[in-house]
GROMACS .gro file of C-alpha atoms in nm:
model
   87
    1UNK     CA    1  -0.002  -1.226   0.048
    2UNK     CA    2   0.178  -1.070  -0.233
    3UNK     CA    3   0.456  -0.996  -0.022
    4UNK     CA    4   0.484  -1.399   0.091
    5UNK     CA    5   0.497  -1.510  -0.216
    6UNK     CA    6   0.772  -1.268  -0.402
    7UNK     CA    7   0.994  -1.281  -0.106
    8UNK     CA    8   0.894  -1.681  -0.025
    9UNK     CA    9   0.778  -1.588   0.376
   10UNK     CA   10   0.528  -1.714   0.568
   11UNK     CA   11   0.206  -1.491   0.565
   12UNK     CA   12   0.332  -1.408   0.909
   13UNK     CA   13   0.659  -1.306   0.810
   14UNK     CA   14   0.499  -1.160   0.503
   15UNK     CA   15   0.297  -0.897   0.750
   16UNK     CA   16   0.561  -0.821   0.985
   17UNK     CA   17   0.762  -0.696   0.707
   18UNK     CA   18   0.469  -0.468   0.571
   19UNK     CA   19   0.385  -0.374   0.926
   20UNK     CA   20   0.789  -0.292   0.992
   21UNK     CA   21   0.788  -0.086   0.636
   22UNK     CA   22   0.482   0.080   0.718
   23UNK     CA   23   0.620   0.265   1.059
   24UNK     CA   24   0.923   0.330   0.824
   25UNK     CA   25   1.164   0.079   0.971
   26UNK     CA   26   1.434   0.001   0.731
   27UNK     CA   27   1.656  -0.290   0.883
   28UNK     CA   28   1.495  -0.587   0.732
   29UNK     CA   29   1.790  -0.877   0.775
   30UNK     CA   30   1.785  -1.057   0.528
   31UNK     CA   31   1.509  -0.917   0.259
   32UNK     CA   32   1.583  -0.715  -0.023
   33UNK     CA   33   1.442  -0.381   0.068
   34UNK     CA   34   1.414  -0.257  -0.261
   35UNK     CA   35   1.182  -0.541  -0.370
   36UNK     CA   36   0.998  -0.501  -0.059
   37UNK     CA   37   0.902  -0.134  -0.158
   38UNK     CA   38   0.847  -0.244  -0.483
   39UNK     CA   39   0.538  -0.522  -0.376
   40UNK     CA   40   0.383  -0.260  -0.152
   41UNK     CA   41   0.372   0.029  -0.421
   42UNK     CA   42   0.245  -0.246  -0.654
   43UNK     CA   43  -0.058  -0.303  -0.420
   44UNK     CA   44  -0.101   0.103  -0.353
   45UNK     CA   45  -0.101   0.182  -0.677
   46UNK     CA   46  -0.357  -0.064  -0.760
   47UNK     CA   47  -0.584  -0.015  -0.465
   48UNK     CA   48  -0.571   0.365  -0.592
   49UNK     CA   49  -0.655   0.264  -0.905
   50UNK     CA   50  -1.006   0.152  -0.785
   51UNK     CA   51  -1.030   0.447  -0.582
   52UNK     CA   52  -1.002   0.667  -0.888
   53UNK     CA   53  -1.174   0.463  -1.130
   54UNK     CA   54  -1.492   0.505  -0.815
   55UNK     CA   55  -1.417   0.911  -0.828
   56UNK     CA   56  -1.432   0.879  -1.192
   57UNK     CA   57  -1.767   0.685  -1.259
   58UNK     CA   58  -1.937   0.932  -1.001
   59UNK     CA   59  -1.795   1.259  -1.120
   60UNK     CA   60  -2.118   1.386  -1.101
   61UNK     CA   61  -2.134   1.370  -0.669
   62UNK     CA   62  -1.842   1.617  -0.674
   63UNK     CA   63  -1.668   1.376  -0.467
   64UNK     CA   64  -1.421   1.613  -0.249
   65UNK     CA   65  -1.269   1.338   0.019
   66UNK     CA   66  -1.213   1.018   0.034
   67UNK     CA   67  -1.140   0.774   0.300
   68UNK     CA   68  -0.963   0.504   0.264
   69UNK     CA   69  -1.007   0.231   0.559
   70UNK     CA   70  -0.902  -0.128   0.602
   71UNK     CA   71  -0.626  -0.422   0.573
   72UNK     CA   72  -0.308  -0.279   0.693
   73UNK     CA   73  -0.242   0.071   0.520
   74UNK     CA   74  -0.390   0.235   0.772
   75UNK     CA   75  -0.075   0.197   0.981
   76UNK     CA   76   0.173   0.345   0.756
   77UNK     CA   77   0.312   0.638   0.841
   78UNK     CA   78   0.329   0.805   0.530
   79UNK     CA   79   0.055   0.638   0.314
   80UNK     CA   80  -0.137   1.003   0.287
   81UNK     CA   81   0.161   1.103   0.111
   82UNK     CA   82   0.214   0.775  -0.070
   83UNK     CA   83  -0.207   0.883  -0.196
   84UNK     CA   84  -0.117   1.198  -0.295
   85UNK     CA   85   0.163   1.153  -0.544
   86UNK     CA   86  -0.075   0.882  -0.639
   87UNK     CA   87  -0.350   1.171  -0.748
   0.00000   0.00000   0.00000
């Protein structure tokens, strides 16, 4: 949704993009790719956030993994790496 409304696409348009970014194509017409990057890092960066402020508030599990599942960063070729500079 983010993405649809910065770059003014349809929520259709919107996911193709993120879909197209996420197997690391970089030929996007018409869209500014560097504003593109910047809406999806936005949205890692906060979804991380949660992640850590989980690992955080259960410190005492000794938490050593964990999974993230769901919406479409699962299909991105290099969100593990995008997680790790996160951490």
């Amino acid at each position: 949704k983010d993405i649809s409304i910065v770059l003014k696409k349809t929520m259709l348009e919107a996911e193709n993009l993120k879909k197209a970014y996420g197997k690391g194509q970089r030929d996007f017409n018409d869209v500014d790719e560097n504003l593109l990057e910047e809406v999806i890092v936005a949205r890692i960066n906060e979804i991380m956030s949660y992640v850590e402020e989980f690992v955080k508030k259960h410190e005492d599990l000794a938490i050593e993994k964990v999974v993230c599942y769901g919406g479409g960063l699962c299909g991105f070729i290099n969100i593990q790496d995008l997680f790790q500079i996160f951490f």
